[in-house]
Tab-separated table of C-alpha atoms in Angstrom:
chain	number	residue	atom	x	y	z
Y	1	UNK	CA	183.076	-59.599	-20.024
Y	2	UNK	CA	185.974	-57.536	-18.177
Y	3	UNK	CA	184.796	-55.878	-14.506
Y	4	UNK	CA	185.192	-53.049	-15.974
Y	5	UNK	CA	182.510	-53.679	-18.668
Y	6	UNK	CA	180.464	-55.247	-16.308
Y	7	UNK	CA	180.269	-52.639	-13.980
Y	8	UNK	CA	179.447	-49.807	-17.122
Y	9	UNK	CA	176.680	-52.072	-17.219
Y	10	UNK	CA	175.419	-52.176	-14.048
Y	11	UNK	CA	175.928	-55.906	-13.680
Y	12	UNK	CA	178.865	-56.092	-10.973
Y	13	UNK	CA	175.910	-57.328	-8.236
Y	14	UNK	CA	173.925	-59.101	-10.179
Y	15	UNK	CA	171.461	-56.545	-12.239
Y	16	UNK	CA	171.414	-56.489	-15.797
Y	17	UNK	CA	170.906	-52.480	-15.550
Y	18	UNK	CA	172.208	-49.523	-17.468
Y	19	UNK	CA	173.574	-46.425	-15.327
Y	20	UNK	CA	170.173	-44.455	-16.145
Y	21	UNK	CA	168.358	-47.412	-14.781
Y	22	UNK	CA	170.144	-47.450	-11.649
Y	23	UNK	CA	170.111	-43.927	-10.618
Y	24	UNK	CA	166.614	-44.408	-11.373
Y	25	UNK	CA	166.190	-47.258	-8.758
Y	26	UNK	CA	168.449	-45.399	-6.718
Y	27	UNK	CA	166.424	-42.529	-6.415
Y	28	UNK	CA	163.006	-44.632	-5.992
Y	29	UNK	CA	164.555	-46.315	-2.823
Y	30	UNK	CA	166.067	-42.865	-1.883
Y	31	UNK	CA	162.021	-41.575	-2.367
Y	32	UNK	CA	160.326	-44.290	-0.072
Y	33	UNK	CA	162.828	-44.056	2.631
Y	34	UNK	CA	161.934	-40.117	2.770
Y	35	UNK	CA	158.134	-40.963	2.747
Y	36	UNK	CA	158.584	-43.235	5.898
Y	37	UNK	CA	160.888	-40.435	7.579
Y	38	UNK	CA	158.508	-37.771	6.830
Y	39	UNK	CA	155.471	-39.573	7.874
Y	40	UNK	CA	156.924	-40.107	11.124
Y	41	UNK	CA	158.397	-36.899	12.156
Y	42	UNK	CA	155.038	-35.086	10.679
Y	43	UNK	CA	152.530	-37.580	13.638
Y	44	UNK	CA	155.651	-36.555	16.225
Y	45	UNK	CA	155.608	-32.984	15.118
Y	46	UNK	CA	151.841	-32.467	15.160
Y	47	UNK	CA	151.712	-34.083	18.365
Y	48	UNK	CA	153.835	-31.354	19.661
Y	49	UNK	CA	152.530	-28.282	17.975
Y	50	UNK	CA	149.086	-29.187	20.573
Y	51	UNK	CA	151.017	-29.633	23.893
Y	52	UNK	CA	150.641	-25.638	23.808
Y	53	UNK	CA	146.938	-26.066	24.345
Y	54	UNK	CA	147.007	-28.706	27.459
Y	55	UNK	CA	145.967	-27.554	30.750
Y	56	UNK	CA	149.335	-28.772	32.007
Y	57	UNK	CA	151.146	-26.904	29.584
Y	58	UNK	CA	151.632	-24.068	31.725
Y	59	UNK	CA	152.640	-25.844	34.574
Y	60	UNK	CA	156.171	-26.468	32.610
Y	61	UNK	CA	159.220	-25.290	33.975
Y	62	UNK	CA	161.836	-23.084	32.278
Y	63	UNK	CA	163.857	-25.747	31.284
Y	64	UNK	CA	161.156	-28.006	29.674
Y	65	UNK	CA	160.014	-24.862	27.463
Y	66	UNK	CA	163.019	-24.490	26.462
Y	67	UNK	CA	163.176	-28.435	25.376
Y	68	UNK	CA	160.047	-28.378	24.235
Y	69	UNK	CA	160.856	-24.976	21.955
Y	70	UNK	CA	164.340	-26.683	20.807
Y	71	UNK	CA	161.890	-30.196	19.833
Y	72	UNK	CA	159.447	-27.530	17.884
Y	73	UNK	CA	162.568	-26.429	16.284
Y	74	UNK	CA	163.841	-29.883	15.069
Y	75	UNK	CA	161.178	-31.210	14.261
Y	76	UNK	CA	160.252	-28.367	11.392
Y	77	UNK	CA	164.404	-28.875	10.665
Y	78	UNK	CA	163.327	-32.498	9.495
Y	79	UNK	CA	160.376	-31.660	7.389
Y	80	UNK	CA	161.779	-28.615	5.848
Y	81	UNK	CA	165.145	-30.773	5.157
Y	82	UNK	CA	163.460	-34.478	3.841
Y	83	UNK	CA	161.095	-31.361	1.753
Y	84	UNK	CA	164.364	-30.437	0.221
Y	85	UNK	CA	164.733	-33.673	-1.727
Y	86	UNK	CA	161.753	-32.627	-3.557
Y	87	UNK	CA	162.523	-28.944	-4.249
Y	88	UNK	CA	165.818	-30.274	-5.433
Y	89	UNK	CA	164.000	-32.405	-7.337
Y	90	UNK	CA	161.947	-30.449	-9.210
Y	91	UNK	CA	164.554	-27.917	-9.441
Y	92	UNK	CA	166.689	-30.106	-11.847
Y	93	UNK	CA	163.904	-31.754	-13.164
Y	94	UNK	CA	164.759	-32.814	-16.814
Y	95	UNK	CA	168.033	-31.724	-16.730
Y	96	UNK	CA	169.785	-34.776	-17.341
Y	97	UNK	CA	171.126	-34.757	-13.472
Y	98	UNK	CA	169.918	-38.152	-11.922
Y	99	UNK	CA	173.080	-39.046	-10.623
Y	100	UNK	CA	173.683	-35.672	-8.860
Y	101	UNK	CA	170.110	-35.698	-7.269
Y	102	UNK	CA	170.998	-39.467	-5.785
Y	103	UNK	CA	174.046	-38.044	-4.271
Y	104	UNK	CA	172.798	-35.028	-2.763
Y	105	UNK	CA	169.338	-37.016	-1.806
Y	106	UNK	CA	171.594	-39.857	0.190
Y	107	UNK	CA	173.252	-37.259	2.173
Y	108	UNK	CA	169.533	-35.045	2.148
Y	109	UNK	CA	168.243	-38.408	3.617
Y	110	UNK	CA	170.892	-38.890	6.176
Y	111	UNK	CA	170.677	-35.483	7.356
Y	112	UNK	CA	166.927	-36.151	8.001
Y	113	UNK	CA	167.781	-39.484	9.668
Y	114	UNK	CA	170.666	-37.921	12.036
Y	115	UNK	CA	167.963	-34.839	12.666
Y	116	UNK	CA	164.893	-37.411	13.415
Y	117	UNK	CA	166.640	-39.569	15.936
Y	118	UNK	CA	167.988	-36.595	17.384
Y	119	UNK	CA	163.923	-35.626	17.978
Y	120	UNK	CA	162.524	-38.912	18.619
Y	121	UNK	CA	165.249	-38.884	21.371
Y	122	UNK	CA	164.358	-35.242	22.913
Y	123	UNK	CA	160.623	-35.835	22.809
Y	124	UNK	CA	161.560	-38.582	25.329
Y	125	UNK	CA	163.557	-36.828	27.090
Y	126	UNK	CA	161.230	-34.151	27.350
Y	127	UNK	CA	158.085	-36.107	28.006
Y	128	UNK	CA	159.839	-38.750	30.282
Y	129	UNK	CA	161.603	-35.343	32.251
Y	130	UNK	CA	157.720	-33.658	32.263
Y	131	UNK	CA	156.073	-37.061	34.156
Y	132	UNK	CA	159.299	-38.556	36.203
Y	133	UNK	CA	161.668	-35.268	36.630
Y	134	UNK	CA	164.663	-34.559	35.336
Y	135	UNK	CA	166.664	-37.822	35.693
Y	136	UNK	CA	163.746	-39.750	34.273
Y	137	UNK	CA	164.242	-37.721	31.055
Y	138	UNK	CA	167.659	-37.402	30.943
Y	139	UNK	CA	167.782	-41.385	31.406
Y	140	UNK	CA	165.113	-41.850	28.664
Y	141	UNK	CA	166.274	-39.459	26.559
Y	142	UNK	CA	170.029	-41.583	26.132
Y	143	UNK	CA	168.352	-44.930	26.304
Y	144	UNK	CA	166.553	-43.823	23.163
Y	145	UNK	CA	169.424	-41.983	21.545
Y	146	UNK	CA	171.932	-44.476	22.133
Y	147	UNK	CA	169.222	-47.290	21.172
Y	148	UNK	CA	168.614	-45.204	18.075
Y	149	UNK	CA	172.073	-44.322	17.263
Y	150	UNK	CA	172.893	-48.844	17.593
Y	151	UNK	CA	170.063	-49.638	15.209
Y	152	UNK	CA	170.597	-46.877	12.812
Y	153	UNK	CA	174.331	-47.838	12.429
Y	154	UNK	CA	175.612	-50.587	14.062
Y	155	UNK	CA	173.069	-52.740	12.430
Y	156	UNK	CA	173.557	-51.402	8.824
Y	157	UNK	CA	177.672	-51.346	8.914
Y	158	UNK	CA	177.001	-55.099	10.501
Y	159	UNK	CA	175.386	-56.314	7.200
Y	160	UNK	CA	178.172	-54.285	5.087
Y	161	UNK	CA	180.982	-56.599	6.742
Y	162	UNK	CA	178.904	-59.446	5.738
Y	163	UNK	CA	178.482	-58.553	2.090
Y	164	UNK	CA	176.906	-62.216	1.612
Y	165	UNK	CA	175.050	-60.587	-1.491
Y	166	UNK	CA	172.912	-64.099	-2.933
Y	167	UNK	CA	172.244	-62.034	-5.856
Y	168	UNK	CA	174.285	-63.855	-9.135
């Protein structure tokens, strides 16, 4: 069998699959990994949506309501973006489109990623600035961005020089 034969049957790593099987797979993984980013931005966000009714809620300055309004902001950017996966979903439901709804969902799911360690990073910022001041958050804040930002990518593009696939 050619590569090129191989690979119109989804075999070039290993899986005896057809195309149709694949984007199906594809779009499974692409599913569960939007599950896990929506569960945790949904805890973060309702934590945030009752700060607003804490006694020391009022005692925020200027600048952390503004934060805080900004984090509000984000983190209904998330859910209404990792929701869009689904209305894109249904909205091309049965029309033969698989392989357009994995592309769009990777980059849908990306966009969510980029947009939820942008949030988990501000709600440190902003809770670290509201207890220690304003260098406390700022430092907390970029610990967790940049700590985010290493895991999120370094990590993954790591493994892709690897490639040491054991798959046969």
């Amino acid at each position: 069998m050619s590569t090129t034969d191989s690979e119109a049957r989804g075999t070039e790593r290993g899986r005896n699959e057809t195309p149709a099987e694949r984007w199906d797979r594809n779009w499974n993984d692409i599913q569960q990994e939007l599950r896990i980013v929506q569960t945790g931005t949904q805890i973060l966000a309702g934590f945030l949506l009752t700060l607003p009714f804490q006694q020391r809620f009022t005692a925020l300055t200027v600048q952390q309501e503004t934060i805080y309004l900004v984090l509000v902001v984000l983190a209904v950017l998330v859910t209404v973006v990792a929701l869009s996966a689904v209305a894109t979903h249904r909205l091309v439901f049965r029309q033969r489109q698989k392989h357009d709804l994995v592309r769009v969902g990777n980059v849908i799911l990306l966009t969510a990623l980029v947009a939820s360690g942008l949030l988990f990073a501000g709600t440190v910022l902003f809770v670290f600035d509201v207890v220690l001041g304003d260098r406390g958050g700022v430092i907390g804040g970029i610990v967790v961005f940049v700590g985010t930002a290493a895991l999120w990518t370094a990590v993954p593009l790591a493994l892709r020089q690897s490639r040491h696939d054991t798959t046969t």
